XYZ file of C-alpha atoms in Angstrom:
397
model
C -8.915 292.613 75.764
C -11.719 292.529 73.166
C -10.967 296.151 72.299
C -7.253 295.381 71.879
C -8.005 292.419 69.616
C -10.397 294.494 67.550
C -7.850 297.290 67.243
C -5.100 294.919 66.143
C -7.371 293.159 63.622
C -8.465 296.437 62.053
C -4.852 297.645 61.806
C -3.764 294.356 60.277
C -6.684 294.213 57.806
C -6.058 297.758 56.529
C -2.334 297.612 55.857
C -2.189 300.580 53.476
C -4.101 302.912 55.804
C -2.085 301.745 58.781
C 1.220 302.336 57.025
C 0.161 305.831 55.950
C -0.768 306.820 59.508
C 2.367 305.120 60.897
C 4.651 307.011 58.478
C 2.900 310.322 59.130
C 3.427 309.863 62.868
C 7.031 308.807 62.245
C 7.801 311.881 60.121
C 6.122 314.253 62.557
C 8.049 312.836 65.519
C 11.318 312.824 63.577
C 10.998 316.487 62.578
C 9.977 317.510 66.097
C 12.888 315.686 67.764
C 15.505 316.829 65.237
C 14.369 320.451 65.365
C 14.229 320.570 69.147
C 17.531 318.771 69.731
C 19.562 320.647 67.114
C 18.138 324.164 67.501
C 17.585 323.942 71.245
C 20.979 322.289 71.722
C 22.737 325.007 69.718
C 21.117 327.736 71.806
C 22.053 325.943 75.027
C 25.667 325.515 73.868
C 26.070 329.249 73.344
C 24.556 329.961 76.748
C 26.779 327.412 78.510
C 29.875 328.717 76.680
C 29.182 332.225 77.959
C 28.572 330.916 81.465
C 31.839 328.965 81.361
C 33.618 332.109 80.133
C 32.257 333.907 83.187
C 33.374 337.348 82.048
C 31.503 340.509 81.102
C 34.188 341.512 78.593
C 36.990 339.550 76.943
C 39.989 341.457 75.572
C 41.990 339.905 72.720
C 44.630 341.158 70.265
C 43.126 343.041 67.338
C 42.392 340.795 64.389
C 42.082 337.616 66.456
C 38.394 337.930 67.314
C 37.199 335.229 64.916
C 39.967 332.825 65.898
C 39.214 333.217 69.601
C 35.486 332.689 69.041
C 36.184 329.525 67.025
C 38.537 328.298 69.730
C 35.980 328.812 72.491
C 33.102 327.360 70.471
C 34.667 324.597 68.385
C 37.906 323.893 70.286
C 40.045 324.879 67.288
C 43.414 326.004 68.668
C 44.386 329.615 68.199
C 47.811 331.216 68.692
C 47.589 334.858 69.615
C 49.685 337.077 71.863
C 49.702 340.535 73.418
C 51.877 342.206 76.080
C 51.194 341.136 79.646
C 51.441 344.817 80.598
C 47.982 345.294 79.061
C 46.636 343.629 82.180
C 47.589 346.614 84.365
C 46.273 349.130 81.852
C 42.906 347.365 81.649
C 42.631 347.000 85.437
C 43.100 350.774 85.823
C 40.096 351.644 83.649
C 37.008 352.912 85.431
C 34.259 350.305 85.712
C 36.654 347.332 85.733
C 36.375 345.225 88.874
C 38.539 342.142 88.221
C 40.878 341.091 85.430
C 42.388 337.670 84.791
C 44.797 336.671 81.991
C 44.771 333.476 79.948
C 47.196 331.749 77.590
C 45.953 329.825 74.543
C 48.144 326.887 73.536
C 47.773 323.649 71.581
C 49.331 320.213 71.407
C 51.213 319.033 68.317
C 49.686 317.034 65.525
C 51.106 313.581 64.830
C 53.735 313.813 67.563
C 54.415 311.008 70.043
C 55.209 313.559 72.748
C 51.530 314.627 72.817
C 48.862 312.138 73.875
C 46.096 314.009 72.041
C 46.762 315.829 68.741
C 45.803 319.486 68.376
C 44.077 319.774 71.732
C 43.136 323.316 72.742
C 44.961 324.204 75.977
C 44.055 327.113 78.241
C 46.421 328.338 80.946
C 44.962 330.558 83.666
C 46.204 332.548 86.640
C 44.883 330.873 89.832
C 45.354 334.057 91.858
C 43.056 336.264 89.786
C 40.907 333.640 88.062
C 37.157 333.845 88.533
C 35.974 331.378 85.863
C 37.303 328.012 87.101
C 37.574 328.927 90.772
C 33.910 328.194 91.703
C 34.129 324.720 90.144
C 37.537 324.015 91.692
C 36.378 325.092 95.151
C 33.459 322.674 94.873
C 35.327 319.677 93.439
C 39.054 320.132 94.167
C 39.507 321.903 97.484
C 43.261 322.398 97.218
C 43.072 323.684 93.618
C 45.471 322.816 90.830
C 49.202 322.604 91.433
C 52.160 322.255 89.099
C 51.440 319.447 86.641
C 47.712 319.278 87.437
C 44.897 319.966 84.992
C 41.150 319.712 84.579
C 39.611 318.770 81.274
C 36.370 319.188 79.418
C 33.749 316.455 79.575
C 35.290 314.621 76.574
C 38.875 314.596 77.876
C 39.988 311.145 79.007
C 43.231 309.485 79.989
C 44.702 307.498 77.082
C 44.252 303.747 77.443
C 46.878 302.224 79.699
C 48.279 305.587 80.830
C 47.991 307.447 84.127
C 49.009 310.825 82.677
C 48.222 312.907 79.600
C 51.440 313.933 77.880
C 51.750 317.457 76.534
C 55.073 318.149 74.759
C 56.500 315.184 76.660
C 55.352 316.560 80.023
C 53.041 314.334 82.063
C 49.810 316.051 83.157
C 47.732 314.678 86.024
C 44.037 314.972 85.078
C 42.378 315.900 88.377
C 38.802 316.165 87.128
C 36.421 316.943 84.301
C 34.107 319.910 83.850
C 30.402 319.687 83.075
C 29.488 319.369 79.401
C 28.734 322.514 77.388
C 28.364 321.004 73.922
C 31.177 323.289 72.704
C 34.859 322.838 71.930
C 35.609 323.521 75.588
C 34.486 319.937 76.232
C 37.631 318.772 74.397
C 39.994 321.326 75.951
C 42.262 321.222 78.990
C 42.945 323.835 81.661
C 46.063 324.269 83.814
C 47.939 327.068 85.548
C 50.437 329.530 84.090
C 53.201 327.848 86.095
C 52.420 324.507 84.470
C 52.362 326.106 81.011
C 55.768 327.718 81.466
C 57.216 324.495 82.910
C 55.950 322.566 79.868
C 57.570 325.159 77.606
C 60.858 325.026 79.522
C 61.131 321.238 79.385
C 59.848 320.924 75.815
C 63.318 321.775 74.474
C 64.505 318.312 75.560
C 61.302 316.287 75.962
C 59.256 317.200 72.876
C 59.633 316.713 69.162
C 59.022 320.440 68.758
C 59.597 323.183 71.295
C 56.624 324.958 72.837
C 57.321 328.672 72.503
C 55.591 331.146 74.774
C 56.789 334.701 74.071
C 58.152 336.367 77.221
C 55.737 338.570 79.169
C 52.869 337.648 76.865
C 49.257 336.599 77.327
C 46.527 335.621 74.886
C 43.452 337.254 76.406
C 42.160 339.119 79.425
C 38.848 338.241 81.041
C 37.181 341.270 82.602
C 34.488 341.423 85.247
C 32.972 344.882 85.612
C 31.680 346.619 88.727
C 28.017 346.787 89.614
C 25.977 349.354 87.681
C 28.664 349.659 84.995
C 27.732 349.260 81.336
C 29.790 346.500 79.649
C 29.681 348.285 76.292
C 30.931 351.542 77.751
C 33.754 349.731 79.547
C 34.638 347.796 76.365
C 34.763 350.999 74.320
C 37.001 352.623 76.903
C 39.379 349.625 76.903
C 39.618 349.724 73.103
C 40.294 353.484 73.214
C 42.949 353.470 75.916
C 44.771 350.192 75.241
C 46.351 350.052 71.758
C 46.306 346.909 69.657
C 43.407 345.167 71.375
C 39.732 344.500 70.775
C 37.306 344.353 73.691
C 34.386 341.973 73.114
C 31.278 342.233 75.250
C 30.310 338.680 76.183
C 26.664 339.282 75.291
C 27.795 340.165 71.758
C 30.008 337.136 71.256
C 29.188 334.487 68.669
C 26.958 336.778 66.575
C 27.484 334.673 63.445
C 26.378 331.538 65.260
C 23.399 333.370 66.776
C 22.299 334.473 63.315
C 22.662 330.949 61.937
C 20.638 329.517 64.811
C 17.889 332.114 64.357
C 17.616 331.368 60.624
C 17.634 327.630 61.309
C 14.993 328.014 63.994
C 12.651 329.878 61.639
C 13.137 327.254 58.929
C 12.497 324.393 61.359
C 9.319 326.014 62.713
C 8.000 326.646 59.197
C 8.830 323.118 58.046
C 7.362 321.550 61.180
C 4.166 323.558 60.695
C 3.853 322.349 57.095
C 4.491 318.726 58.113
C 1.925 319.014 60.934
C -0.818 320.367 58.677
C -0.111 317.818 55.937
C -0.050 314.976 58.468
C -3.441 315.964 59.886
C -4.949 316.340 56.408
C -3.578 313.025 55.137
C -4.524 311.034 58.240
C -8.012 312.568 58.261
C -8.472 311.671 54.584
C -7.258 308.092 55.047
C -9.409 307.522 58.129
C -12.468 309.021 56.400
C -12.061 306.561 53.531
C -11.520 303.701 55.972
C -14.577 304.630 58.052
C -16.777 304.812 54.938
C -15.544 301.356 53.914
C -16.352 300.008 57.384
C -19.779 301.603 57.863
C -21.536 298.222 57.683
C -19.095 296.671 60.210
C -19.527 299.573 62.631
C -23.287 299.473 62.143
C -23.340 295.786 63.036
C -21.306 296.549 66.166
C -23.899 299.132 67.201
C -26.746 296.721 66.433
C -25.119 294.067 68.611
C -25.074 296.429 71.575
C -21.874 298.425 71.190
C -22.368 301.983 72.395
C -21.400 305.092 70.500
C -18.591 305.524 73.001
C -17.282 302.031 72.230
C -17.181 302.750 68.485
C -15.472 306.089 69.081
C -12.920 304.570 71.475
C -12.139 301.720 69.051
C -11.310 304.168 66.245
C -9.283 306.405 68.545
C -7.441 303.324 69.834
C -6.378 302.460 66.303
C -5.094 305.987 65.836
C -3.304 305.895 69.205
C -1.593 302.578 68.453
C -0.350 303.793 65.086
C 0.642 307.221 66.441
C 2.626 305.816 69.356
C 4.373 303.115 67.331
C 5.301 305.527 64.530
C 6.272 308.218 67.023
C 8.522 305.913 69.034
C 10.334 304.671 65.931
C 10.706 308.167 64.460
C 11.910 309.760 67.698
C 14.322 306.952 68.606
C 15.882 306.642 65.153
C 16.251 310.418 64.838
C 17.858 310.792 68.276
C 20.284 307.973 67.487
C 21.169 309.485 64.094
C 21.796 312.924 65.604
C 24.040 311.400 68.264
C 25.920 309.366 65.666
C 26.449 312.252 63.206
C 26.812 315.040 65.779
C 30.204 316.201 64.497
C 28.973 316.319 60.900
C 25.931 318.347 61.956
C 28.157 320.809 63.824
C 30.342 321.248 60.738
C 27.284 321.899 58.569
C 25.888 324.366 61.119
C 29.221 326.072 61.662
C 28.737 325.824 65.406
C 28.241 323.396 68.291
C 25.095 322.084 69.918
C 24.476 320.470 73.270
C 23.148 316.899 73.030
C 20.758 316.234 75.944
C 21.505 313.645 78.583
C 19.434 310.394 78.650
C 16.888 311.766 81.113
C 16.360 314.993 79.129
C 16.157 313.008 75.885
C 13.582 310.599 77.339
C 11.500 313.545 78.572
C 11.695 315.176 75.142
C 10.615 311.954 73.408
C 7.627 311.649 75.768
C 6.601 315.217 74.945
C 6.948 314.533 71.211
C 4.888 311.356 71.541
C 2.163 313.317 73.318
C 2.096 315.886 70.493
C 2.049 313.105 67.878
C -0.783 311.321 69.665
C -2.864 314.496 69.926
C -2.210 315.249 66.249
C -3.441 311.825 65.128
C -6.474 312.030 67.409
C -7.377 315.435 65.957
C -7.249 313.928 62.468
C -9.241 310.822 63.469
C -11.819 312.583 65.642
C -14.040 314.075 62.928
C -14.666 310.858 60.934
C -14.835 308.863 64.180
C -17.492 311.162 65.677
C -19.466 311.149 62.439
C -19.741 307.360 62.245
C -20.309 306.896 65.991
C -23.305 309.244 65.866
C -24.807 307.567 62.789
C -27.900 305.406 63.335
C -26.950 301.678 63.121
C -29.737 300.855 60.641
C -28.676 303.663 58.306
C -25.011 302.627 58.583
C -25.827 299.003 57.669
C -28.032 299.986 54.725
C -25.277 302.246 53.331
């Protein structure tokens, strides 16, 4: 208790020094949290998007590559079509194990017949699908039937409604997928039969008809056989099937990968600069403070305080300031990132996965530990110097 009172009195009596250390800890924690959450979250979003895609190769109409990538990453609807007969041609290529078609649709903007404006809709074939099936088998044993759908983690039923209306057709939301931090979290999945039924009834139920060209699909997801090279298979698909582009999943989102890499390097460099400056500034401030308090510390030693007590008292001041500044910096930064997440994604040109409360709390604890160690490193040299000084010499000086 005496040590706590002494620590608080010294912090209170040296307001300028305390504020400098507090702000250094705050800035260090803020930069560490923002860099880790944004860069790490962006990398995790890309990984989760590829896992959700679940395919080794995705085949799309030529010229639609960028639109499809934006749709899968940011949830921006894309309208693209190719003949359904391409499915058979792709399945016949050596190295292809399984193929599954998808349709990309979207709800209308500003139309009362659609509960959610411009929602990205994905129709899949339940017979050949291998992307949603594992999740459906775990959560919905009987699968999706006509009029059923599953949504991303951000898809909710409108207030006061039991169905989500798409072109005037009521969709029963059977469940929600795990979050990916991408546009897929705001998208909805249903079967081909449901998509065609929506299109058929939209002529009388919707403000604008949903048109799905006959015998058309938007993309083909390809799973290759064991020991096959995805790039070789993709090249063969592009050579033998006219009018399509085969994208290897590992090569998807190259623009976003490049942006994340550049951002990561900038964050590491900036964090390194902030860390060095924080140590230098805190060490300078504490050195000045210790020199000003040499007589006080000498008296403490003369009254029986051990060198360890003097050292611990100085480190306790640093710890109190580091933890308080770190907590404020980390908490405010995490809240700001959560609040302006959409703006950050627009500036980055890509999504990022915001950690859940447990992951965020763990990250903040790690950042606080780094902040505490940083302040202790800065305080240690002047603290050791004064604690080892003879009390009589300290009081005379």
